[in-house]
PDB file of C-alpha atoms in Angstrom:
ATOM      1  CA  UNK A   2     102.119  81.058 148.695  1.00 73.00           C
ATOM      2  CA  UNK A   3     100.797  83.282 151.111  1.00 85.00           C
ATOM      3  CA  UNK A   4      99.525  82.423 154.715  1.00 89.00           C
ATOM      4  CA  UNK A   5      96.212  84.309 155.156  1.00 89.00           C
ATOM      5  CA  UNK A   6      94.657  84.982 158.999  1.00 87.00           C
ATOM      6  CA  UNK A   7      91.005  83.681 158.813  1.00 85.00           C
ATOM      7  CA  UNK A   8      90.159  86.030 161.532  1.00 84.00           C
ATOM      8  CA  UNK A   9      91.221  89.062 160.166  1.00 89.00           C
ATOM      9  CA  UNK A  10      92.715  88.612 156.631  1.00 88.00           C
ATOM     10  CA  UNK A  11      96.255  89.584 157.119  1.00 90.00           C
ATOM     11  CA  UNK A  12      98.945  88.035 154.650  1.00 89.00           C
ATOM     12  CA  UNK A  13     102.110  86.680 155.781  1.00 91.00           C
ATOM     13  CA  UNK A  14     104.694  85.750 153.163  1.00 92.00           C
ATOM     14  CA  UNK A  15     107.508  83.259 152.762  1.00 89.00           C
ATOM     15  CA  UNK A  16     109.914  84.552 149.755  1.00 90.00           C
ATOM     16  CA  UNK A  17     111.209  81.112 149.823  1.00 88.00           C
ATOM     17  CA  UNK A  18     107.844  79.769 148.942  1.00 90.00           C
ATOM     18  CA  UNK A  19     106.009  82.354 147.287  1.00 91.00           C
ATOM     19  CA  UNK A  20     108.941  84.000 145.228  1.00 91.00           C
ATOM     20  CA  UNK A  21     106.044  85.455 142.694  1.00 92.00           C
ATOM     21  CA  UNK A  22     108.600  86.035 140.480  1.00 91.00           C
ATOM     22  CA  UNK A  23     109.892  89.121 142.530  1.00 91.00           C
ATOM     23  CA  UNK A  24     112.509  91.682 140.943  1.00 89.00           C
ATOM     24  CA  UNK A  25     116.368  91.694 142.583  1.00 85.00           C
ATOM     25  CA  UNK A  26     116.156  95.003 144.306  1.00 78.00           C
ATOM     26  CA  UNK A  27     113.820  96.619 147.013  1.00 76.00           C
ATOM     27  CA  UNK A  28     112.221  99.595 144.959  1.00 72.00           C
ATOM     28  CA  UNK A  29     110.760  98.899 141.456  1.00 67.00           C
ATOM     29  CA  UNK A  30     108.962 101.867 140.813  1.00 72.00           C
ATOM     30  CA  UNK A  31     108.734 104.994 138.432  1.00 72.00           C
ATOM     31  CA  UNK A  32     110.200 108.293 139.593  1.00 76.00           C
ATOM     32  CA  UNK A  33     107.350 110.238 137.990  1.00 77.00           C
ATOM     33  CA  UNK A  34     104.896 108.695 139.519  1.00 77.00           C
ATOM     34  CA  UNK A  35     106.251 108.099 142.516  1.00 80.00           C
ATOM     35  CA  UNK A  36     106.470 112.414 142.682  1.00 84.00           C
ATOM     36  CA  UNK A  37     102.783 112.164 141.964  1.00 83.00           C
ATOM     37  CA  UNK A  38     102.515 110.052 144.901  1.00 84.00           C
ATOM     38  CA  UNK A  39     104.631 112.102 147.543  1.00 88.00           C
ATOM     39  CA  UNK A  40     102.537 114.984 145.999  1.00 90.00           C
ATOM     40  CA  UNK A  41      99.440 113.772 146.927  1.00 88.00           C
ATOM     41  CA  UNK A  42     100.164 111.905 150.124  1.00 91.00           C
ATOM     42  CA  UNK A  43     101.790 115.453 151.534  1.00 93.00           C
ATOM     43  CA  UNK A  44      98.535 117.223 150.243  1.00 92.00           C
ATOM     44  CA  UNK A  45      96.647 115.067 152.703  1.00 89.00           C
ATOM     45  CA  UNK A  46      99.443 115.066 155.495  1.00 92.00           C
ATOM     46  CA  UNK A  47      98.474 118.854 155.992  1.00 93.00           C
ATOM     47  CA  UNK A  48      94.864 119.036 155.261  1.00 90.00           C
ATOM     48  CA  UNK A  49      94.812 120.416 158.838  1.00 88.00           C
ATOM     49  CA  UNK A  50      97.695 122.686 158.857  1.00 92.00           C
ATOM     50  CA  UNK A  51     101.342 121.800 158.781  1.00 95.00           C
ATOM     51  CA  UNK A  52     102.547 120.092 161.909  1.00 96.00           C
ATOM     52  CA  UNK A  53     105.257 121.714 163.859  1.00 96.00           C
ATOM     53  CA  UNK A  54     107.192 118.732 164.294  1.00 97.00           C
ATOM     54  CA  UNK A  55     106.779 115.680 162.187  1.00 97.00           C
ATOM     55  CA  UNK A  56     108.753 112.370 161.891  1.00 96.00           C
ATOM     56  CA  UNK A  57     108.871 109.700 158.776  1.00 96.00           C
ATOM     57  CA  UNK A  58     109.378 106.310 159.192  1.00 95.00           C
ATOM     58  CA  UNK A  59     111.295 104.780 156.030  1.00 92.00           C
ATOM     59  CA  UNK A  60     112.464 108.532 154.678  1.00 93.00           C
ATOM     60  CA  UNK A  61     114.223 107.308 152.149  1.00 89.00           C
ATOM     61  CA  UNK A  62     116.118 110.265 150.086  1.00 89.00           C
ATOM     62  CA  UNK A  63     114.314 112.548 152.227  1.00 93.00           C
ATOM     63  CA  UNK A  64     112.104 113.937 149.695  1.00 92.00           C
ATOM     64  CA  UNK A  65     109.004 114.257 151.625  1.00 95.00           C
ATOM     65  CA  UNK A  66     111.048 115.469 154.677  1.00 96.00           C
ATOM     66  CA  UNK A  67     112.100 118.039 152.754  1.00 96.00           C
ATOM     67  CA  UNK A  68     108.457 119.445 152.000  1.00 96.00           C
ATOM     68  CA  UNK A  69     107.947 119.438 155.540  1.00 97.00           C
ATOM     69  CA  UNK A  70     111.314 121.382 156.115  1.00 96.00           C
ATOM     70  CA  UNK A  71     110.745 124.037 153.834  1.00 96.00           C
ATOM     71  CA  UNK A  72     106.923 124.804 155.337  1.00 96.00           C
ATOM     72  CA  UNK A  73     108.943 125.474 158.598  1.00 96.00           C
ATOM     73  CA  UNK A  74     108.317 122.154 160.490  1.00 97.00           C
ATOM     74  CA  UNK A  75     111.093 120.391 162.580  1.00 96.00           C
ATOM     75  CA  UNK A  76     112.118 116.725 160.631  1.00 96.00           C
ATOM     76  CA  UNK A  77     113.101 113.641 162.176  1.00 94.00           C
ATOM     77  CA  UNK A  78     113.080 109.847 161.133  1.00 93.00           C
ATOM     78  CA  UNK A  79     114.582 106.596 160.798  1.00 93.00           C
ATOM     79  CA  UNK A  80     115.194 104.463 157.437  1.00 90.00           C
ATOM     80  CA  UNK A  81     116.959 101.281 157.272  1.00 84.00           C
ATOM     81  CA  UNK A  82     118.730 102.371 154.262  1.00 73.00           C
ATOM     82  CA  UNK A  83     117.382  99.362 152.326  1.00 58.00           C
ATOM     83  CA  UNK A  84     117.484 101.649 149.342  1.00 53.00           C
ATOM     84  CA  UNK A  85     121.279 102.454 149.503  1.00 54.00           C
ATOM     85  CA  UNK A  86     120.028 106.370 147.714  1.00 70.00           C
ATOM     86  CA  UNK A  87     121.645 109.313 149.076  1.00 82.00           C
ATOM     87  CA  UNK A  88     119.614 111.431 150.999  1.00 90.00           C
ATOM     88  CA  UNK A  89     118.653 115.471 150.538  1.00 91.00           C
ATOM     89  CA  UNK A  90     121.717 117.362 151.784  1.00 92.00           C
ATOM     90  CA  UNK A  91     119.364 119.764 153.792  1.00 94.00           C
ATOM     91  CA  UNK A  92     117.336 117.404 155.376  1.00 94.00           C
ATOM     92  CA  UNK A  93     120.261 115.266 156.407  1.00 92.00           C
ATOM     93  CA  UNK A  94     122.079 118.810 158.116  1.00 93.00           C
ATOM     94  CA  UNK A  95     118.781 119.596 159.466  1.00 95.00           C
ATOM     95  CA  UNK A  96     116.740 116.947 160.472  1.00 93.00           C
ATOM     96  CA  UNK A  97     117.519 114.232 163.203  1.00 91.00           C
ATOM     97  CA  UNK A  98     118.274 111.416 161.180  1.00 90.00           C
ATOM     98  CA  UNK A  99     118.499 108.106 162.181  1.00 88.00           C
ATOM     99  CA  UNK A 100     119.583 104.572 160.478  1.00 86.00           C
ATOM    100  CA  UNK A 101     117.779 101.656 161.320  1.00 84.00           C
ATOM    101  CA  UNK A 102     114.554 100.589 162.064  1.00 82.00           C
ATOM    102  CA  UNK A 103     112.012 101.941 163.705  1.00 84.00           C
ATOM    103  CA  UNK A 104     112.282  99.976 166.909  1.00 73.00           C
ATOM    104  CA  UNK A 105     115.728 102.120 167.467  1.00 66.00           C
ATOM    105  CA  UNK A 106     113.654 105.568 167.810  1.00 66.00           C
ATOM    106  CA  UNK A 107     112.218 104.402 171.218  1.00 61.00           C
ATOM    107  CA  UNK A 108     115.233 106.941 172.936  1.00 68.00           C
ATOM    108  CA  UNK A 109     113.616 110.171 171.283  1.00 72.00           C
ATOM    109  CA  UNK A 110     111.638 111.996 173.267  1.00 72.00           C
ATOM    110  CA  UNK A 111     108.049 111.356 172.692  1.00 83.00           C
ATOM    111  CA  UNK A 112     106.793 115.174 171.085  1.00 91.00           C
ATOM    112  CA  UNK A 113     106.204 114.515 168.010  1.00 96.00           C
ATOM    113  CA  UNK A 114     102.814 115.987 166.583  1.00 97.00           C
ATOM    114  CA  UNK A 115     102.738 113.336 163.385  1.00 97.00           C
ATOM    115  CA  UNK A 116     104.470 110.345 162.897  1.00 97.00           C
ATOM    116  CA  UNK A 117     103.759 108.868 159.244  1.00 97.00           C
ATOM    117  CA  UNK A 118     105.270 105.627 156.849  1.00 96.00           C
ATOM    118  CA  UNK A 119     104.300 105.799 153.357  1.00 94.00           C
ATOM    119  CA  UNK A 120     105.035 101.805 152.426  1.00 93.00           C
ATOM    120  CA  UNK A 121     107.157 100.924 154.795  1.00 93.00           C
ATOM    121  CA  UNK A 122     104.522  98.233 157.073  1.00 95.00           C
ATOM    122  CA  UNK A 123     104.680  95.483 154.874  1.00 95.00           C
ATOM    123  CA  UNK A 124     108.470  95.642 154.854  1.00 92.00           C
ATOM    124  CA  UNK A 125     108.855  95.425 159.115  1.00 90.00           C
ATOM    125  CA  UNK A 126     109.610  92.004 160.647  1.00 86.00           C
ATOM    126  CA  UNK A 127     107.175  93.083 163.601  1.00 90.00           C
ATOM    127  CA  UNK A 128     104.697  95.513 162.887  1.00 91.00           C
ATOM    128  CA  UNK A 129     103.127  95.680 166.291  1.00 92.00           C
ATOM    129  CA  UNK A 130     106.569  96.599 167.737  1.00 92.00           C
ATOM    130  CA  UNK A 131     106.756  99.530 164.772  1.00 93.00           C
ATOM    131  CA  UNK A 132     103.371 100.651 165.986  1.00 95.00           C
ATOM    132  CA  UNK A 133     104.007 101.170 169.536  1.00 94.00           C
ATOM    133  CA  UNK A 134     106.913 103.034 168.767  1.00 93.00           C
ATOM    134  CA  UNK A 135     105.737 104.712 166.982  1.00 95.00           C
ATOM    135  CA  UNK A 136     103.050 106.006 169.252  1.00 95.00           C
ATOM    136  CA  UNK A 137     105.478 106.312 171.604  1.00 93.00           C
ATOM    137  CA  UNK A 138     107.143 108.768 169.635  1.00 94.00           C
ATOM    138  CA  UNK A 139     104.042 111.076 169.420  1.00 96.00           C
ATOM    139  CA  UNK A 140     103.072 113.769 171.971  1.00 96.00           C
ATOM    140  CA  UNK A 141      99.092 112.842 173.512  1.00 96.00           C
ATOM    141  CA  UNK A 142      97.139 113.933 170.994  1.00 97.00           C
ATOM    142  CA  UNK A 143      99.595 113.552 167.974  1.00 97.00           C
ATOM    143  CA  UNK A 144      98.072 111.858 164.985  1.00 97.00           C
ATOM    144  CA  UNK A 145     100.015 108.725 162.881  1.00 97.00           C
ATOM    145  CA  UNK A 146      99.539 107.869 159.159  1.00 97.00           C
ATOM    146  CA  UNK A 147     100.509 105.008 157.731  1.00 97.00           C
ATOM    147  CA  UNK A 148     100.139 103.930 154.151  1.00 97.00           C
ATOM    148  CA  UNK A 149     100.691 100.172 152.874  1.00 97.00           C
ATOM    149  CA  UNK A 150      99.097  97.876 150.380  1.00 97.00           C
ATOM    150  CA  UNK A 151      95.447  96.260 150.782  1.00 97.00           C
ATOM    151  CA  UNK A 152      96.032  92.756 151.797  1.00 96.00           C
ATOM    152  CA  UNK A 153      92.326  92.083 150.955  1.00 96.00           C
ATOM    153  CA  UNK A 154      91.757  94.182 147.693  1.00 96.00           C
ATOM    154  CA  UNK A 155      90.250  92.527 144.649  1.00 96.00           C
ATOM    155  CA  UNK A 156      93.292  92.376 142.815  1.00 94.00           C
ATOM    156  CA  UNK A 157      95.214  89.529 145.269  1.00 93.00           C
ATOM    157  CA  UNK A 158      92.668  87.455 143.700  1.00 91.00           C
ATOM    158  CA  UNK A 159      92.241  88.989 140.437  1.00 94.00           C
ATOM    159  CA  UNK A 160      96.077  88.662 139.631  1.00 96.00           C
ATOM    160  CA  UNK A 161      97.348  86.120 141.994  1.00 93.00           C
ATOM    161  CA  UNK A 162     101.171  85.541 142.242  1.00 94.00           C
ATOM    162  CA  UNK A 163     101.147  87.951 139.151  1.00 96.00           C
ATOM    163  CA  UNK A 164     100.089  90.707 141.381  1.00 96.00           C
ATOM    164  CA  UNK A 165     102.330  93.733 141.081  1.00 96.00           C
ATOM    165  CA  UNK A 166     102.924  94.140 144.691  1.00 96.00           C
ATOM    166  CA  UNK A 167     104.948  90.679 145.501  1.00 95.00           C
ATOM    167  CA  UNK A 168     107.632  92.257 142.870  1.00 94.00           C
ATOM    168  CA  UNK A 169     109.103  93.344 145.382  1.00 93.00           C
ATOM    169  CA  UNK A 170     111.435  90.701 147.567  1.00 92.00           C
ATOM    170  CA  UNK A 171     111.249  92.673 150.926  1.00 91.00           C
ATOM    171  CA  UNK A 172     107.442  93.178 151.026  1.00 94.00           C
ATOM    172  CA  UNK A 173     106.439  90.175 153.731  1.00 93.00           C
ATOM    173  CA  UNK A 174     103.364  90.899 155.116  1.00 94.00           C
ATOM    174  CA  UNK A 175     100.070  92.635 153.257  1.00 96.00           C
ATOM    175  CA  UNK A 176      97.546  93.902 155.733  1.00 97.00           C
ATOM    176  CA  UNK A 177      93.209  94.132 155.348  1.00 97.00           C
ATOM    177  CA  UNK A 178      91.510  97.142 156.483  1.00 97.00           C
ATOM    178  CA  UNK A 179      90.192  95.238 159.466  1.00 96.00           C
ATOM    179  CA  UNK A 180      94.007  93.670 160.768  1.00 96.00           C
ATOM    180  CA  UNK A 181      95.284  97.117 160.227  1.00 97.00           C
ATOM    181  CA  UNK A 182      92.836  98.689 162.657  1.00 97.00           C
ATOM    182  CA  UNK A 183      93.424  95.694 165.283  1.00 96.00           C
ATOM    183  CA  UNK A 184      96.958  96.358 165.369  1.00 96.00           C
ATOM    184  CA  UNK A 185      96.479 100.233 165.569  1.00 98.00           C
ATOM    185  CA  UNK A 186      94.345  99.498 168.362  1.00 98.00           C
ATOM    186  CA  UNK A 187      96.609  97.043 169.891  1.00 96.00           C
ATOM    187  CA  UNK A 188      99.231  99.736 170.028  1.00 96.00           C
ATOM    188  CA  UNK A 189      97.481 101.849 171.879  1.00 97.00           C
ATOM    189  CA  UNK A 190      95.742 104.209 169.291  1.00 98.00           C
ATOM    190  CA  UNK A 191      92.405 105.938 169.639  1.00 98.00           C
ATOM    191  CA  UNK A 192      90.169 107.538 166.946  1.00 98.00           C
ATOM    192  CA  UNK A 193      91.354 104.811 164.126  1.00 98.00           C
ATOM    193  CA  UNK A 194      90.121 105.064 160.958  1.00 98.00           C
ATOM    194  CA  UNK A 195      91.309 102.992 157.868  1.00 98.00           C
ATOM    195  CA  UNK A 196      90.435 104.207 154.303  1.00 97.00           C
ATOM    196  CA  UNK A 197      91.212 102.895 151.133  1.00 97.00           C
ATOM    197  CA  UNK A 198      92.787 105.625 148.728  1.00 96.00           C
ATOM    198  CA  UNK A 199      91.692 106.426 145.043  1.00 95.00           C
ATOM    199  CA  UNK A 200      94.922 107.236 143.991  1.00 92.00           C
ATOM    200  CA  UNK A 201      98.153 105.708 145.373  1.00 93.00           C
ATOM    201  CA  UNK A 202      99.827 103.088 143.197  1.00 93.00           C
ATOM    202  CA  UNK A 203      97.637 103.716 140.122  1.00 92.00           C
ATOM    203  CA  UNK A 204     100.036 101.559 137.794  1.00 94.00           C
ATOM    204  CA  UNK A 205      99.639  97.956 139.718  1.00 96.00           C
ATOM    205  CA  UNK A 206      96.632  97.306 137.423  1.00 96.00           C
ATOM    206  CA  UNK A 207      98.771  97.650 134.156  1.00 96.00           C
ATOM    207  CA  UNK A 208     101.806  96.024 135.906  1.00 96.00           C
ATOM    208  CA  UNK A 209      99.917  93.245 137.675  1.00 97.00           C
ATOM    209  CA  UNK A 210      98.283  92.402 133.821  1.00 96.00           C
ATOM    210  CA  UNK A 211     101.742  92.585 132.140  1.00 96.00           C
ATOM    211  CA  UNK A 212     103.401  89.969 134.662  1.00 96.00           C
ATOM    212  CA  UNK A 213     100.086  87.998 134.681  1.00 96.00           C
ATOM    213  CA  UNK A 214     100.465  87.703 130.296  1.00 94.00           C
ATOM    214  CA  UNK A 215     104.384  87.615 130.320  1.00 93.00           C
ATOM    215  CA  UNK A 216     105.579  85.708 133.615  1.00 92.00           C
ATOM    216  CA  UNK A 217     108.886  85.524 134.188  1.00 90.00           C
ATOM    217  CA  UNK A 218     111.963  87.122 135.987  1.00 88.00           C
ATOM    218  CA  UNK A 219     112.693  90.723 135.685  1.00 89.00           C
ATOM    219  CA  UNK A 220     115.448  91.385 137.518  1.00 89.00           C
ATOM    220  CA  UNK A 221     114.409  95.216 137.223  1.00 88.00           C
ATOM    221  CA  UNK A 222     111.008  95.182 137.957  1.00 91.00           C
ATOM    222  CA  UNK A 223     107.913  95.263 134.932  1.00 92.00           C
ATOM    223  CA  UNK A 224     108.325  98.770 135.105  1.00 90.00           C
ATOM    224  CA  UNK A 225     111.246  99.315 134.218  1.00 88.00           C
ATOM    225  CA  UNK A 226     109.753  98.311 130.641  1.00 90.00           C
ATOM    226  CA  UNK A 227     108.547 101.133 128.708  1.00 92.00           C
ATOM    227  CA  UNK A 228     105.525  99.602 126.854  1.00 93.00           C
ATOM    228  CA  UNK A 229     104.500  98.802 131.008  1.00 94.00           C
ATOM    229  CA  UNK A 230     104.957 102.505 131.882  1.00 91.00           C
ATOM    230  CA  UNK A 231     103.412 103.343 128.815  1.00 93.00           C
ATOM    231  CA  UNK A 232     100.171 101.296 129.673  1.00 94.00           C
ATOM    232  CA  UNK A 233     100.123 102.125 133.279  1.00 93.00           C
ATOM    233  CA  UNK A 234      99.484 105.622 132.241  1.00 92.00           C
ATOM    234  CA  UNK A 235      97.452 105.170 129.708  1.00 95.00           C
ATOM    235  CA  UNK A 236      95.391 102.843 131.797  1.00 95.00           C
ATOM    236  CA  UNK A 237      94.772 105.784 134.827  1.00 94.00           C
ATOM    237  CA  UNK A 238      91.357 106.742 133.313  1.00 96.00           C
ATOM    238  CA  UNK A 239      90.446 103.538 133.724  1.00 96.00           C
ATOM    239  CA  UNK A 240      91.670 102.219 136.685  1.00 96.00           C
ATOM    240  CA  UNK A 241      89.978 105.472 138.458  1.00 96.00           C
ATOM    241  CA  UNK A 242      86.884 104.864 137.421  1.00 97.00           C
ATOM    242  CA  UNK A 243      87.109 101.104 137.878  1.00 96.00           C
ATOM    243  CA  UNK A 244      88.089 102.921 142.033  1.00 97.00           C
ATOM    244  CA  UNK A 245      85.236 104.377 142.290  1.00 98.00           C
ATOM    245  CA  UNK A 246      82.361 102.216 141.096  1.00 97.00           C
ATOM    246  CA  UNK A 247      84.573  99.313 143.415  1.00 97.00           C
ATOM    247  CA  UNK A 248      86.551 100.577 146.189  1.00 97.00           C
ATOM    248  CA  UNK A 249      87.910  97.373 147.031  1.00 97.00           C
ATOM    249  CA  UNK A 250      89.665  97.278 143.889  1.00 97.00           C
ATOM    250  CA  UNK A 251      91.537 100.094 145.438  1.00 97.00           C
ATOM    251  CA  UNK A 252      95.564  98.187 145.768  1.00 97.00           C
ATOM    252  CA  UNK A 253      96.610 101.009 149.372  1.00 97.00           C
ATOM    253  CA  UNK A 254      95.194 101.447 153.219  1.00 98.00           C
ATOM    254  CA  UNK A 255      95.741 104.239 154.865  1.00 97.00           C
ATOM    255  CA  UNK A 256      95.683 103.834 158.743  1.00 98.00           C
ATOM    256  CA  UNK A 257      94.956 107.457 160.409  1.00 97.00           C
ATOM    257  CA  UNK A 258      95.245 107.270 164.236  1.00 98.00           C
ATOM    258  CA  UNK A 259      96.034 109.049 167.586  1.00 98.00           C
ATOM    259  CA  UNK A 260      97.604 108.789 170.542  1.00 97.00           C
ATOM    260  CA  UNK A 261      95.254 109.591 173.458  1.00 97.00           C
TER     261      UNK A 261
END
């Protein structure tokens, strides 16, 4: 069960009473895709240029940190280390690295020309709070992009509890386009725009359909089965043209904001 704002569509969830058959650990992905992902998502991080100093909320293993590094910008960021990965070597010598959540990057100073989360909303126990700070961590003018599941796409109602992303135990809260732009705007951000991307997360159709026919625990995550990933890529034709006929069938928001 999921609690659903009538204002604004936001999703709240209770694990306790919507366990939607969710996997043991926090990430349940495919490392193939998931480089497909970061590839993209940096792509459209510097469509303008690359920022000169950029921080990630939720880094991670420091992978996309790392890109940033090595086209000369200065790295920062915090991560909870819900993952329990190691993180890049060079980022970690480099980059000011913090543990924690975001909420505990208030004491850096606020010159940062992007601040950016790819997934990592829907895990926070506050997300206003991890708003604000993070526009306090931005210089006036700096830009924030954040990237987290569609709370009001077609496939919460198409798939149900069978929808791949309640897999995942730690993922409590599933924003619409229109309560991601409140709480942007709540925080203090100007300029907000909130678009929903063609190509992030292009294997929750094939997933979603394979817990929907088959439910039942996977302690691993339906990816982790190879007929799934199989599917799922098979399945990308598709799903993108399914995207583009319906955006709303599109599973990720991206909030793009700035501080004034």
């Amino acid at each position: 069960m999921v609690e659903r704002c009538e204002r604004c569509g936001h999703l709240r969830r209770d694990l306790e009473r919507c366990p939607a058959d969710h996997r043991d650990l926090a990430y349940g992905g495919e490392p193939t895709l998931d480089r497909i992902r970061l590839d993209l998502t940096y792509r459209e991080l510097v469509r303008d240029g690359v920022p000169a100093r950029v921080f990630e909320v939720g880094y991670g293993a420091g992978s996309m940190l790392r890109r940033f590094l090595d086209d000369g910008a200065e790295v920062a960021g915090v991560d909870p280390d819900q993952l329990g990965i190691g993180v890049d070597e060079v980022v970690r010598a480099r980059g000011d690295l913090r543990v924690g959540g975001i909420e505990h990057a208030s004491r850096l100073p606020g010159d940062q020309d992007l601040v950016y989360g790819i997934h990592v909303l829907e895990h926070v126990v506050d997300p206003h709070l991890a708003l604000r700070s993070s526009w306090e961590l931005l210089r006036p003018g700096g830009r924030a992009s954040f990237i987290t599941p569609a709370g009001d796409s077609t496939g919460v109602e198409r798939y149900g509890a069978a929808w791949w992303m309640l897999e995942d135990p730690t993922h409590v809260r599933f924003f619409s386009a229109d309560s991601l732009a409140r709480a942007a705007a709540k925080a203090g951000f100007v300029d907000i725009r909130v678009r929903r991307l063609l190509l992030d997360s292009l294997s929750v159709d094939a997933a979603s359909l394979a817990r929907a026919v088959r439910p039942g625990p996977r302690p691993r995550g339906v990816l982790g089965s190879r007929p799934v990933l199989a599917a799922a890529v098979a399945s990308v034709p598709v799903v993108v043209g399914q995207r583009l006929v319906s955006p709303r069938s599109r599973p990720t928001l991206q909030l793009i904001a700035r501080r004034p």
